[in-house]
Coordinates of C-alpha atoms in Angstrom, one line a residue:
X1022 CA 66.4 -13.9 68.8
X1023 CA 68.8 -13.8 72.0
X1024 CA 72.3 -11.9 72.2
X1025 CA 75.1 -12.5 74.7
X1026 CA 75.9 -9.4 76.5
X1027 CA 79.2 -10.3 77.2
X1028 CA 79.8 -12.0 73.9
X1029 CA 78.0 -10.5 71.0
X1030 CA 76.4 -14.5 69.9
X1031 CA 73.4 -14.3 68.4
X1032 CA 70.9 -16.8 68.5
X1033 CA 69.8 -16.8 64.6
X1034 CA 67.8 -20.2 64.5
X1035 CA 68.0 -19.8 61.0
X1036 CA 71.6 -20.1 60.7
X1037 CA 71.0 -23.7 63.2
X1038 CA 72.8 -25.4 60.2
X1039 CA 75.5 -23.6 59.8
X1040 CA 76.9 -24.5 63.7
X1041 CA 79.0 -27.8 62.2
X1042 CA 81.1 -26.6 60.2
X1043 CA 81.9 -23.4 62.8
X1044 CA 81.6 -26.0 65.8
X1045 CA 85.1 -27.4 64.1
X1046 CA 87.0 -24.1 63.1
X1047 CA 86.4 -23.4 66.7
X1048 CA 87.9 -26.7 67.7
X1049 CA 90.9 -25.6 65.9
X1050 CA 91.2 -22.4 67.6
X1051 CA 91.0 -24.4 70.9
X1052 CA 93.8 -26.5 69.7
X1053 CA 96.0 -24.0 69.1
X1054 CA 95.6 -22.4 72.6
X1055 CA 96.1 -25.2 74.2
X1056 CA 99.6 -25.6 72.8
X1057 CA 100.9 -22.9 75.1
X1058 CA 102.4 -23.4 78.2
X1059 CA 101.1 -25.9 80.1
X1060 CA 102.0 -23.9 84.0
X1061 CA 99.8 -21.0 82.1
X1062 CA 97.0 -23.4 80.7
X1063 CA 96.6 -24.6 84.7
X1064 CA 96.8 -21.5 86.0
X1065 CA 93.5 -20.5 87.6
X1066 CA 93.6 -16.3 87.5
X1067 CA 91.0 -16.3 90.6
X1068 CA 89.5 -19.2 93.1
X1069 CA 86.3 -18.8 91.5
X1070 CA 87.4 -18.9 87.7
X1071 CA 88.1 -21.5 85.7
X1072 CA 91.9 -22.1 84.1
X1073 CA 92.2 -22.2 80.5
X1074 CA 92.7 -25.7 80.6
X1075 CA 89.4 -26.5 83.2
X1076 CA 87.6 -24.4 80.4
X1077 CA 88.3 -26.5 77.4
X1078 CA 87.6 -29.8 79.6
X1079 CA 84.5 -28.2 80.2
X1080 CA 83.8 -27.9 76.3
X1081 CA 85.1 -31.4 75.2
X1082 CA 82.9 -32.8 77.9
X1083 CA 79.8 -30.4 77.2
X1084 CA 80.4 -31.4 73.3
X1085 CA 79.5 -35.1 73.8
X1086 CA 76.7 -34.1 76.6
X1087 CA 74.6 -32.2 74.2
X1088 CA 75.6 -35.1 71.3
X1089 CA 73.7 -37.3 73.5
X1090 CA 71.0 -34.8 74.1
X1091 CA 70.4 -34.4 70.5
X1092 CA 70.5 -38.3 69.7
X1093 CA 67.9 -38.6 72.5
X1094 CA 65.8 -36.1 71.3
X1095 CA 65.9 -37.9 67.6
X1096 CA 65.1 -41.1 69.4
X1097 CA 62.3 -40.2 72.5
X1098 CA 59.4 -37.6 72.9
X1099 CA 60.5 -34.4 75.0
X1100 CA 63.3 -36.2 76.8
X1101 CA 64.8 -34.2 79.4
X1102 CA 68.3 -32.8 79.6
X1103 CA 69.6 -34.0 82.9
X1104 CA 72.2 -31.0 84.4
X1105 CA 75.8 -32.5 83.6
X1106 CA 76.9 -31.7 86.5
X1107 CA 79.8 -28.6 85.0
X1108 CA 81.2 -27.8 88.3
X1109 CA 81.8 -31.3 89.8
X1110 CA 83.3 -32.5 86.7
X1111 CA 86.3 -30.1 87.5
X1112 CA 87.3 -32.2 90.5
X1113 CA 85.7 -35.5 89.9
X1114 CA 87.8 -35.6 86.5
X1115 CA 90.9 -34.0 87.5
X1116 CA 90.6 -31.4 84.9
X1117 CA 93.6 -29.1 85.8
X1118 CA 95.6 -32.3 86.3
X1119 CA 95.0 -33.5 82.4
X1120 CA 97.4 -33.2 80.0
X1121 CA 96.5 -30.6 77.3
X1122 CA 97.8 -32.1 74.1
X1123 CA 95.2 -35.2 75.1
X1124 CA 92.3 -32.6 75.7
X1125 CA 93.4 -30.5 72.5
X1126 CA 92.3 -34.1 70.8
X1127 CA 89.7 -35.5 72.7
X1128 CA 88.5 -31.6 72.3
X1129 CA 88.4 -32.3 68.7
X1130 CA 87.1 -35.6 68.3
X1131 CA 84.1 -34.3 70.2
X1132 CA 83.4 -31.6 67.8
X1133 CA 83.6 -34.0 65.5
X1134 CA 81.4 -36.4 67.2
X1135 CA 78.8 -33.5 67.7
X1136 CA 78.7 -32.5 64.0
X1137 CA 78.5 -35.5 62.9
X1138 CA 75.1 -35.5 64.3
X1139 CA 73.9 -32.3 62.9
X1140 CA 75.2 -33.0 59.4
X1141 CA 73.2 -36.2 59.6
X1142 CA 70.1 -34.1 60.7
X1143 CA 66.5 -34.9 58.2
X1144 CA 65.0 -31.6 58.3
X1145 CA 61.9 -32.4 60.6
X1146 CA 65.1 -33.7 63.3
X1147 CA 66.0 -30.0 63.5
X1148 CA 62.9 -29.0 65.1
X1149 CA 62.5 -31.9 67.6
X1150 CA 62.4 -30.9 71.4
X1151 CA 63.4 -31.7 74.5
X1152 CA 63.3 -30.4 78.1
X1153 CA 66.8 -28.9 78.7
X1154 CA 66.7 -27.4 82.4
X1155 CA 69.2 -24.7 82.3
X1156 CA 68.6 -21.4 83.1
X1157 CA 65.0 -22.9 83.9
X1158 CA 63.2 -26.0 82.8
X1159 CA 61.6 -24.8 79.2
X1160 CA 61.2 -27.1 75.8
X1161 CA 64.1 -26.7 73.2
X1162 CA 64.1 -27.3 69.6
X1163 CA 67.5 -29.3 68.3
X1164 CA 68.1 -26.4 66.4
X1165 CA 68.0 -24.2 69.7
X1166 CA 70.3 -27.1 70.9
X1167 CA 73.3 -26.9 68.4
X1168 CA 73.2 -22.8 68.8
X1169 CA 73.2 -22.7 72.6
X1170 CA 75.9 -25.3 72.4
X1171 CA 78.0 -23.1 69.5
X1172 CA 77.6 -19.8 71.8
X1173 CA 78.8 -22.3 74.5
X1174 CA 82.1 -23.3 72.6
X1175 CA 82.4 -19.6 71.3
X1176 CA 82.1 -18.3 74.9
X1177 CA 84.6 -20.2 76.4
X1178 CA 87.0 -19.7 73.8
X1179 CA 86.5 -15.8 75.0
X1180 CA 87.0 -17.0 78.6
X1181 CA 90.8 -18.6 77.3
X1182 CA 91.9 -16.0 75.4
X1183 CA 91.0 -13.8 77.7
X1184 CA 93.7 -15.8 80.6
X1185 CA 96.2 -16.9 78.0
X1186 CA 99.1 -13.5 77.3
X1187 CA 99.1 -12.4 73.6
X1188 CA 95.8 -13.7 73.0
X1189 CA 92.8 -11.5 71.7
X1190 CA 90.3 -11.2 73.7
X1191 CA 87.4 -11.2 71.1

């Protein structure tokens, strides 16, 4: 079992099926954040950093990446995770120039989308693999899958809160 420093997630493969349900309460956290203001949503607090806005992008895109990762991995033998391509998403999509009720949806939909898979999961599906290349090349169980990919969602929610004024940081 793995722990985010910065975080606290836990990486309980046991609790693999639990990740749906939280995947969407999550969702609706994001949705609320990104009702504020959207000049603060945009707002980028350091060159390097993400806005709130570019964050949740991020996650709606990353939502229906890994969707596709897990379908592939029901459907082929050790297929591998191709890199997404995070950082040249922010220009090549224009996130800080979307609106943020559209991503509050699309956001949602996703997580929806992604759950959807992992409700319809046989029990044999959770332990499928595939070759996901991030930190380093190494084989991954679905289950490992739909945790990396809730610690993802979880992080960045963190990352928003932490940008956005009156929001908890934890």
């Amino acid at each position: 079992m793995t722990a985010c420093t910065e975080c606290g997630f836990s990486y309980d493969l046991a609790s693999a099926p639990e990740v749906s349900t939280r995947i969407m309460e999550y969702a609706q956290d994001y949705a609320r954040l990104l009702a504020a203001d959207p000049s603060a949503l945009r707002r980028r607090p350091a060159a390097e950093v993400w806005s709130p806005l570019e964050y949740a992008c991020h996650v709606r895109d990353m939502l229906l990446v890994q969707r596709e990762r897990a379908l592939a991995a029901l459907r082929h033998e050790s297929p591998v995770a191709e890199p997404m391509g995070r950082d040249e998403r922010v220009e090549h999509d224009g996130y800080a120039e979307q609106r943020p009720a559209d991503v509050s949806r699309q956001l949602q939909d996703a997580a929806l989308l992604f759950a959807g898979v992992l409700d319809r999961l046989p029990a044999a599906g959770w332990e499928r693999v595939l070759i996901y290349t991030y930190p380093e090349p190494a084989e991954r169980s679905v289950r490992w899958l739909a945790l990396h990919t809730l610690h993802e969602v979880r992080h960045h929610l963190l990352d928003i809160r932490r940008q956005l004024p009156g929001q908890e940081a934890s």
